CSV table of C-alpha atoms and ligand atoms in Angstrom, one decimal:
chain,number,residue,atom,x,y,z
A,1,MET,CA,-44.8,-41.1,96.6
A,2,LYS,CA,-43.3,-43.6,98.8
A,3,HIS,CA,-39.6,-44.2,97.5
A,4,SER,CA,-38.3,-48.0,97.0
A,5,ALA,CA,-35.0,-49.2,95.0
A,6,CYS,CA,-35.7,-50.3,91.7
A,7,VAL,CA,-36.1,-54.4,91.5
A,8,PRO,CA,-33.4,-56.4,89.0
A,9,LEU,CA,-34.1,-56.3,85.5
A,10,LEU,CA,-36.6,-58.2,84.3
A,11,VAL,CA,-37.4,-58.4,80.8
A,12,ALA,CA,-39.6,-60.9,79.2
A,13,LEU,CA,-40.2,-61.1,75.5
A,14,VAL,CA,-42.8,-63.0,74.1
A,15,ALA,CA,-42.6,-64.7,70.9
A,16,CYS,CA,-46.4,-64.9,69.1
A,17,GLY,CA,-45.6,-67.2,65.7
A,18,ARG,CA,-43.4,-66.3,63.0
A,19,ALA,CA,-45.8,-63.6,61.6
A,20,ALA,CA,-47.5,-63.0,64.5
A,21,PRO,CA,-46.6,-59.5,66.4
A,22,ARG,CA,-44.4,-59.5,69.2
A,23,LEU,CA,-45.2,-57.8,72.7
A,24,THR,CA,-41.8,-56.7,74.9
A,25,LEU,CA,-42.7,-56.5,78.6
A,26,LEU,CA,-40.7,-54.4,81.0
A,27,GLU,CA,-42.0,-54.3,84.5
A,28,GLY,CA,-40.3,-53.1,87.7
A,29,ALA,CA,-40.6,-50.9,90.6
A,30,ALA,CA,-40.4,-47.0,90.7
A,31,MET,CA,-41.6,-44.3,92.8
A,32,GLY,CA,-42.5,-46.6,95.8
A,33,THR,CA,-45.1,-48.2,93.3
A,34,THR,CA,-44.8,-50.9,90.3
A,35,PHE,CA,-44.6,-50.4,86.9
A,36,CYS,CA,-45.5,-52.2,83.8
A,37,VAL,CA,-44.8,-51.3,79.6
A,38,GLN,CA,-46.0,-53.4,77.1
A,39,VAL,CA,-44.5,-52.7,73.7
A,40,VAL,CA,-46.0,-54.6,70.7
A,41,ASP,CA,-43.2,-54.9,67.9
A,42,LEU,CA,-40.3,-53.0,69.0
A,43,PRO,CA,-38.5,-50.9,66.1
A,44,ALA,CA,-35.5,-53.1,65.2
A,45,ALA,CA,-33.3,-50.3,66.1
A,46,LEU,CA,-34.8,-50.7,69.8
A,47,ASP,CA,-33.2,-53.1,72.3
A,48,ALA,CA,-35.4,-54.2,75.2
A,49,ARG,CA,-32.5,-53.9,77.5
A,50,ALA,CA,-31.7,-50.2,76.2
A,51,LEU,CA,-35.2,-49.1,76.6
A,52,ARG,CA,-35.6,-50.7,79.9
A,53,ALA,CA,-32.7,-48.6,81.2
A,54,ARG,CA,-34.4,-45.3,79.5
A,55,VAL,CA,-37.6,-46.3,81.3
A,56,ASP,CA,-36.0,-46.7,84.6
A,57,GLU,CA,-33.9,-43.3,84.3
A,58,VAL,CA,-37.4,-41.4,83.7
A,59,LEU,CA,-38.8,-42.6,86.4
A,60,ALA,CA,-35.8,-42.4,88.7
A,61,GLY,CA,-35.5,-38.8,87.3
A,62,ILE,CA,-39.1,-38.1,88.8
A,63,ASP,CA,-38.6,-39.8,92.1
A,64,ARG,CA,-35.3,-37.6,92.3
A,65,THR,CA,-37.1,-34.3,92.2
A,66,MET,CA,-40.5,-35.0,93.4
A,67,SER,CA,-41.0,-38.0,96.2
A,68,THR,CA,-41.4,-36.6,99.7
A,69,TRP,CA,-40.4,-39.6,101.0
A,70,ASP,CA,-36.7,-39.2,100.0
A,71,PRO,CA,-35.5,-36.7,102.0
A,72,ALA,CA,-33.0,-35.5,99.4
A,73,SER,CA,-35.1,-34.9,96.5
A,74,GLU,CA,-35.6,-31.5,95.0
A,75,LEU,CA,-39.3,-31.4,96.2
A,76,SER,CA,-38.2,-32.3,100.1
A,77,ARG,CA,-35.8,-29.7,100.0
A,78,PHE,CA,-38.3,-27.3,99.1
A,79,ASN,CA,-40.5,-28.1,101.7
A,80,ALA,CA,-37.8,-28.1,104.3
A,81,SER,CA,-36.6,-24.7,103.4
A,82,ASP,CA,-38.5,-21.7,105.5
A,83,SER,CA,-37.2,-19.3,102.9
A,84,LEU,CA,-39.8,-17.0,100.9
A,85,ASP,CA,-37.3,-16.7,98.2
A,86,TRP,CA,-37.8,-18.3,94.7
A,87,PHE,CA,-36.1,-22.2,94.8
A,88,GLU,CA,-35.2,-23.3,91.3
A,89,VAL,CA,-36.7,-26.6,90.3
A,90,SER,CA,-36.5,-28.8,87.4
A,91,SER,CA,-38.9,-28.1,84.3
A,92,GLY,CA,-40.9,-31.7,85.2
A,93,THR,CA,-41.6,-30.4,88.5
A,94,LEU,CA,-42.6,-26.9,87.3
A,95,THR,CA,-45.0,-28.8,84.6
A,96,VAL,CA,-46.8,-30.8,87.1
A,97,VAL,CA,-46.7,-27.9,89.6
A,98,ALA,CA,-48.4,-25.8,87.1
A,99,GLU,CA,-51.0,-28.6,86.1
A,100,ALA,CA,-51.6,-29.4,89.9
A,101,GLN,CA,-52.6,-25.2,90.2
A,102,ARG,CA,-54.8,-25.4,87.0
A,103,ILE,CA,-56.2,-28.4,88.5
A,104,GLY,CA,-56.5,-26.5,92.0
A,105,ARG,CA,-58.4,-23.7,89.9
A,106,LEU,CA,-60.7,-26.0,88.1
A,107,THR,CA,-62.4,-27.7,91.1
A,108,GLY,CA,-62.7,-24.7,93.6
A,109,GLY,CA,-59.7,-25.9,95.5
A,110,ALA,CA,-60.6,-29.6,96.0
A,111,PHE,CA,-57.2,-30.6,94.6
A,112,ASP,CA,-54.8,-28.8,96.2
A,113,VAL,CA,-50.9,-30.0,96.1
A,114,THR,CA,-50.5,-27.5,99.4
A,115,ILE,CA,-52.1,-30.4,101.4
A,116,GLY,CA,-48.8,-31.8,102.8
A,117,PRO,CA,-49.2,-31.0,106.3
A,118,LEU,CA,-52.0,-32.4,106.6
A,119,VAL,CA,-51.1,-35.4,104.6
A,120,GLU,CA,-48.5,-35.7,107.0
A,121,LEU,CA,-50.8,-34.8,110.3
A,122,TRP,CA,-53.0,-37.4,109.4
A,123,GLY,CA,-50.2,-40.1,108.6
A,124,PHE,CA,-50.4,-40.2,105.4
A,125,GLY,CA,-47.1,-39.3,104.6
A,126,PRO,CA,-43.4,-39.8,106.3
A,127,PRO,CA,-43.2,-40.2,109.1
A,128,GLU,CA,-46.6,-42.0,109.0
A,129,PRO,CA,-48.2,-42.6,112.6
A,130,ARG,CA,-51.7,-42.7,111.5
A,131,GLY,CA,-54.6,-41.6,113.9
A,132,ARG,CA,-56.8,-38.8,114.1
A,133,PRO,CA,-54.8,-35.9,115.0
A,134,THR,CA,-56.2,-33.3,118.1
A,135,PRO,CA,-58.4,-30.2,116.9
A,136,GLU,CA,-55.6,-28.2,118.2
A,137,ALA,CA,-53.0,-29.9,115.7
A,138,LEU,CA,-55.3,-29.7,113.0
A,139,ALA,CA,-55.8,-26.0,113.7
A,140,GLY,CA,-52.2,-25.5,113.5
A,141,VAL,CA,-51.4,-26.8,110.4
A,142,ARG,CA,-54.7,-25.6,108.4
A,143,GLY,CA,-53.3,-22.1,108.1
A,144,ALA,CA,-50.1,-23.4,106.1
A,145,VAL,CA,-52.7,-25.2,103.4
A,146,GLY,CA,-53.7,-23.0,100.5
A,147,PHE,CA,-52.8,-23.2,96.6
A,148,GLU,CA,-52.4,-19.5,96.5
A,149,LYS,CA,-49.5,-19.6,98.9
A,150,LEU,CA,-47.5,-21.5,96.5
A,151,GLU,CA,-46.1,-19.2,93.3
A,152,LEU,CA,-44.6,-20.2,90.1
A,153,ARG,CA,-41.9,-18.6,87.8
A,154,ALA,CA,-41.6,-19.8,84.2
A,155,THR,CA,-37.8,-19.1,83.8
A,156,PRO,CA,-35.8,-20.1,85.2
A,157,PRO,CA,-38.2,-22.3,86.8
A,158,ALA,CA,-38.8,-21.9,90.1
A,159,LEU,CA,-41.3,-22.2,92.9
A,160,ARG,CA,-41.8,-19.8,95.9
A,161,LYS,CA,-43.5,-19.7,99.2
A,162,ARG,CA,-45.8,-17.5,100.4
A,163,ASP,CA,-45.7,-19.3,103.9
A,164,PRO,CA,-43.0,-20.6,105.2
A,165,ALA,CA,-44.8,-23.7,106.7
A,166,LEU,CA,-46.3,-24.4,103.2
A,167,ARG,CA,-45.1,-28.0,101.5
A,168,VAL,CA,-45.9,-29.6,98.6
A,169,ASP,CA,-47.4,-33.1,97.9
A,170,LEU,CA,-47.5,-34.5,94.4
A,171,SER,CA,-48.6,-37.9,95.3
A,172,ALA,CA,-51.8,-37.2,93.2
A,173,ILE,CA,-50.6,-36.5,90.1
A,174,ALA,CA,-47.0,-37.5,89.8
A,175,LYS,CA,-47.6,-41.3,89.0
A,176,GLY,CA,-49.6,-39.5,86.1
A,177,PHE,CA,-47.2,-37.6,84.8
A,178,ALA,CA,-44.5,-40.2,84.9
A,179,VAL,CA,-47.0,-42.4,82.5
A,180,ASP,CA,-47.2,-39.1,80.3
A,181,GLU,CA,-43.2,-39.1,80.5
A,182,VAL,CA,-42.9,-43.0,79.4
A,183,VAL,CA,-45.0,-42.2,76.8
A,184,ARG,CA,-43.0,-39.2,75.2
A,185,LEU,CA,-40.4,-41.6,75.4
A,186,LEU,CA,-41.9,-44.8,73.6
A,187,GLU,CA,-43.2,-42.6,70.8
A,188,ALA,CA,-39.7,-40.5,70.5
A,189,GLN,CA,-38.2,-44.0,70.2
A,190,GLY,CA,-40.4,-44.6,67.2
A,191,ALA,CA,-42.8,-47.2,69.2
A,192,CYS,CA,-46.4,-47.1,67.7
A,193,ASP,CA,-48.1,-49.8,70.1
A,194,PHE,CA,-48.1,-49.6,73.6
A,195,LEU,CA,-49.5,-49.6,77.1
A,196,VAL,CA,-47.6,-48.0,79.9
A,197,GLU,CA,-48.7,-48.4,83.8
A,198,VAL,CA,-47.4,-46.8,86.3
A,199,GLY,CA,-48.7,-47.3,90.0
A,200,GLY,CA,-52.4,-48.4,88.2
A,201,GLU,CA,-52.6,-45.1,86.1
A,202,LEU,CA,-52.3,-46.0,82.5
A,203,GLY,CA,-51.6,-44.5,78.8
A,204,ALA,CA,-52.2,-46.4,75.5
A,205,ARG,CA,-50.8,-45.7,71.9
A,206,GLY,CA,-52.1,-47.6,68.7
A,207,ARG,CA,-53.2,-51.3,69.4
A,208,ASN,CA,-52.4,-54.2,71.1
A,209,PRO,CA,-51.0,-57.6,69.9
A,210,ALA,CA,-54.3,-58.7,68.4
A,211,GLY,CA,-54.7,-55.6,66.5
A,212,ALA,CA,-57.6,-54.2,68.9
A,213,PRO,CA,-57.5,-51.3,70.8
A,214,TRP,CA,-56.1,-51.7,74.7
A,215,HIS,CA,-58.9,-52.9,76.6
A,216,VAL,CA,-58.3,-52.1,80.6
A,217,ALA,CA,-60.4,-52.9,83.4
A,218,VAL,CA,-60.7,-50.3,85.9
A,219,GLU,CA,-59.9,-51.4,89.1
A,220,HIS,CA,-63.3,-52.3,92.0
A,221,PRO,CA,-63.5,-51.3,95.3
A,222,PRO,CA,-63.8,-54.3,97.7
A,223,PRO,CA,-65.8,-56.2,97.9
A,224,ALA,CA,-65.8,-56.8,94.3
A,225,GLN,CA,-69.5,-57.3,94.0
A,226,GLY,CA,-72.8,-55.7,93.3
A,227,VAL,CA,-71.3,-53.9,89.8
A,228,ALA,CA,-70.8,-55.3,86.7
A,229,PRO,CA,-66.9,-54.7,86.0
A,230,CYS,CA,-65.7,-51.9,84.0
A,231,ARG,CA,-63.6,-52.3,81.0
A,232,VAL,CA,-62.6,-49.7,78.8
A,233,ALA,CA,-61.3,-49.4,75.4
A,234,LEU,CA,-58.1,-46.7,75.6
A,235,VAL,CA,-57.7,-45.2,71.8
A,236,ASP,CA,-54.5,-42.9,72.2
A,237,CYS,CA,-55.5,-41.9,75.7
A,238,ALA,CA,-55.2,-42.3,79.8
A,239,VAL,CA,-57.4,-43.3,82.3
A,240,ALA,CA,-56.6,-43.2,86.1
A,241,THR,CA,-58.4,-44.2,89.1
A,242,SER,CA,-58.8,-42.9,93.0
A,243,GLY,CA,-60.3,-44.9,95.5
A,244,ASP,CA,-61.1,-44.6,99.2
A,245,TYR,CA,-59.6,-48.2,99.8
A,246,ALA,CA,-55.9,-47.5,98.6
A,247,ARG,CA,-54.9,-46.6,101.8
A,248,PHE,CA,-57.0,-45.8,105.1
A,249,PHE,CA,-57.0,-46.8,108.8
A,250,GLU,CA,-60.0,-47.0,110.8
A,251,GLN,CA,-60.6,-45.6,114.6
A,252,ASP,CA,-63.9,-45.8,116.6
A,253,GLY,CA,-65.8,-47.4,113.5
A,254,VAL,CA,-65.0,-44.3,111.3
A,255,ARG,CA,-62.8,-44.9,108.0
A,256,TYR,CA,-60.0,-42.3,107.4
A,257,THR,CA,-58.9,-42.3,103.7
A,258,HIS,CA,-56.0,-40.7,102.6
A,259,VAL,CA,-57.6,-38.2,100.3
A,260,ILE,CA,-58.4,-35.3,102.5
A,261,ASP,CA,-60.5,-32.4,101.7
A,262,PRO,CA,-58.2,-28.9,101.8
A,263,ARG,CA,-61.1,-26.9,102.8
A,264,SER,CA,-62.0,-28.9,106.1
A,265,GLY,CA,-58.8,-30.7,107.2
A,266,LEU,CA,-60.3,-33.4,107.3
A,267,PRO,CA,-60.4,-37.0,105.2
A,268,VAL,CA,-62.9,-37.2,102.9
A,269,GLN,CA,-66.7,-38.4,103.5
A,270,THR,CA,-68.5,-37.8,99.7
A,271,GLY,CA,-69.2,-41.7,100.1
A,272,VAL,CA,-66.7,-41.5,96.6
A,273,ALA,CA,-65.3,-44.7,96.9
A,274,SER,CA,-63.8,-44.6,93.4
A,275,ALA,CA,-63.5,-42.0,91.0
A,276,THR,CA,-62.3,-42.9,87.2
A,277,VAL,CA,-61.2,-40.2,84.9
A,278,LEU,CA,-60.3,-40.8,80.8
A,279,SER,CA,-58.4,-37.9,79.5
A,280,ALA,CA,-55.6,-37.5,76.6
A,281,SER,CA,-53.3,-36.9,79.5
A,282,ALA,CA,-52.6,-39.2,82.3
A,283,MET,CA,-51.5,-36.1,84.5
A,284,GLU,CA,-54.9,-34.4,84.3
A,285,ALA,CA,-56.7,-37.9,84.8
A,286,ASP,CA,-54.7,-38.6,88.0
A,287,ALA,CA,-55.3,-35.3,89.5
A,288,LEU,CA,-58.9,-35.2,88.7
A,289,ALA,CA,-59.2,-38.5,89.6
A,290,THR,CA,-58.1,-37.4,92.9
A,291,ALA,CA,-60.4,-34.0,93.2
A,292,LEU,CA,-63.6,-36.3,92.3
A,293,MET,CA,-63.0,-38.0,95.8
A,294,VAL,CA,-63.5,-34.5,97.3
A,295,LEU,CA,-66.4,-33.3,95.5
A,296,SER,CA,-69.6,-34.6,96.3
A,297,PRO,CA,-71.1,-36.9,93.6
A,298,ASP,CA,-73.3,-34.1,92.2
A,299,GLU,CA,-70.5,-31.5,92.3
A,300,GLY,CA,-68.3,-33.9,90.4
A,301,LEU,CA,-70.6,-34.7,87.7
A,302,ARG,CA,-71.5,-31.3,87.4
A,303,LEU,CA,-67.8,-30.5,86.5
A,304,ALA,CA,-68.1,-33.2,84.3
A,305,ALA,CA,-70.7,-31.7,82.2
A,306,ARG,CA,-69.5,-28.5,82.2
A,307,GLU,CA,-65.9,-29.6,81.1
A,308,ALA,CA,-66.3,-32.3,79.3
A,309,LEU,CA,-64.7,-34.4,81.3
A,310,ALA,CA,-65.2,-38.5,80.9
A,311,VAL,CA,-65.5,-39.6,84.4
A,312,ARG,CA,-67.5,-42.7,86.2
A,313,LEU,CA,-67.7,-42.6,89.6
A,314,LEU,CA,-68.6,-45.7,91.9
A,315,VAL,CA,-70.7,-44.3,95.4
A,316,ARG,CA,-71.2,-46.1,98.3
A,317,VAL,CA,-74.9,-46.6,99.0
A,318,GLU,CA,-76.5,-48.6,101.5
A,319,GLY,CA,-75.7,-52.5,100.1
A,320,GLY,CA,-73.3,-51.5,97.7
A,321,PHE,CA,-72.4,-49.3,95.1
A,322,ASP,CA,-74.0,-46.8,92.7
A,323,GLU,CA,-72.1,-46.4,89.6
A,324,ARG,CA,-72.5,-42.8,87.6
A,325,ARG,CA,-71.0,-41.7,84.8
A,326,SER,CA,-70.9,-38.7,82.9
A,327,LEU,CA,-72.0,-38.8,79.3
A,328,SER,CA,-68.6,-38.5,77.9
A,329,PHE,CA,-67.3,-41.6,79.8
A,330,PRO,CA,-68.0,-44.5,77.1
A,331,ALA,CA,-71.3,-46.2,77.7
A,332,ARG,CA,-71.4,-49.8,79.6
A,333,GLU,CA,-70.4,-52.4,76.8
A,334,PRO,CA,-72.8,-54.7,76.0
B,401,AMP,P1,-54.2,-40.5,94.4
B,401,AMP,O1,-54.0,-41.6,94.4
B,401,AMP,O2,-53.8,-40.3,93.0
B,401,AMP,O3,-55.7,-39.9,94.4
B,401,AMP,O4,-53.5,-39.6,95.3
B,401,AMP,C1,-53.7,-39.1,96.6
B,401,AMP,C2,-52.6,-38.9,97.4
B,401,AMP,O5,-52.2,-37.5,97.2
B,401,AMP,C3,-52.8,-38.8,99.0
B,401,AMP,O6,-51.9,-40.0,99.5
B,401,AMP,C4,-51.8,-37.4,99.1
B,401,AMP,O7,-50.4,-37.5,99.3
B,401,AMP,C5,-52.1,-36.7,98.4
B,401,AMP,N1,-53.3,-35.8,98.5
B,401,AMP,C6,-54.5,-35.8,99.4
B,401,AMP,N2,-55.4,-35.5,99.3
B,401,AMP,C7,-55.7,-34.2,98.2
B,401,AMP,C8,-55.8,-33.4,97.8
B,401,AMP,N3,-57.2,-33.0,98.1
B,401,AMP,N4,-55.3,-32.6,96.6
B,401,AMP,C9,-54.1,-33.2,96.4
B,401,AMP,N5,-53.5,-34.2,97.3
B,401,AMP,C10,-54.3,-34.9,97.6
B,402,MG,MG1,-54.3,-38.8,91.6
């Protein structure tokens, strides 16, 4: 998560006629990315400005704890420490790390939040000079990567390193957690119909202003051709997409993307251009979408079949993309 300051308050109220539903739109920046919240018919007791302040606080709280770009965040302080003692963390951080470890086990280590040293070495984290590292530098950090080297304690919530060089990077899962947290906030405030987006990950409840399910377009990797646009209806669920085009650099004609295979230490070369996951939990969808960039398309679809996951992959093939959907992913709309 790249840190950036919140933009000034921007609240737009769109009145759609007397009896028509009212849409409240909250937009801004947080967690190094942007967010957008749309609420249909805000409960009368809920003021848009007050809601905006609460959404800002939820997202700022996640940044304060889980950002790897803010050296003062809880996670950055854990990463900087070389102690092998328990390090107390917020319950939110523990929730996210526990889910990350579950997805790590589920994917046979394809998803691994101890990827931090490799992310930094390849230049996709702070301080960020990008370039292919030397084999010696790679060998030097690979020993510090492995989710089994990270221990969790529930009460009081704490993390413990088994290797002093261990560094945790929650960038692949924290945006999804943020969506779930804003969804929980809105539900607790009595809102029923809304769409939440943080950095491209989405969660929805109820209906859109037209009274239909929220429909969202799945981001397409450039060039935007060769595959029909994919739209999905979000009925009380979430969707997340990962792509090899989001952050990458090219060197000697090779594309190095920001998703790294923890088993090789190298940016992924699976041919998966984008992976989309639908799930009740945006946190789960976010982590699985990243993991599906690491697994080969066949491995990913086998995992989806075994776990009944709703997955859509776009695989790079000569001249375009091959689209592959798991059985649980909605069929293409006519
Ligand atoms: P996302 O955009 O959700 O796919 O997350 C990508 C980010 O997750 C990268 O920029 C890295 O910071 C981090 N990351 C890279 N590879 C992995 C991996 N194999 N497991 C977990 N996190 C990763
Ligand atoms: Mg992700």
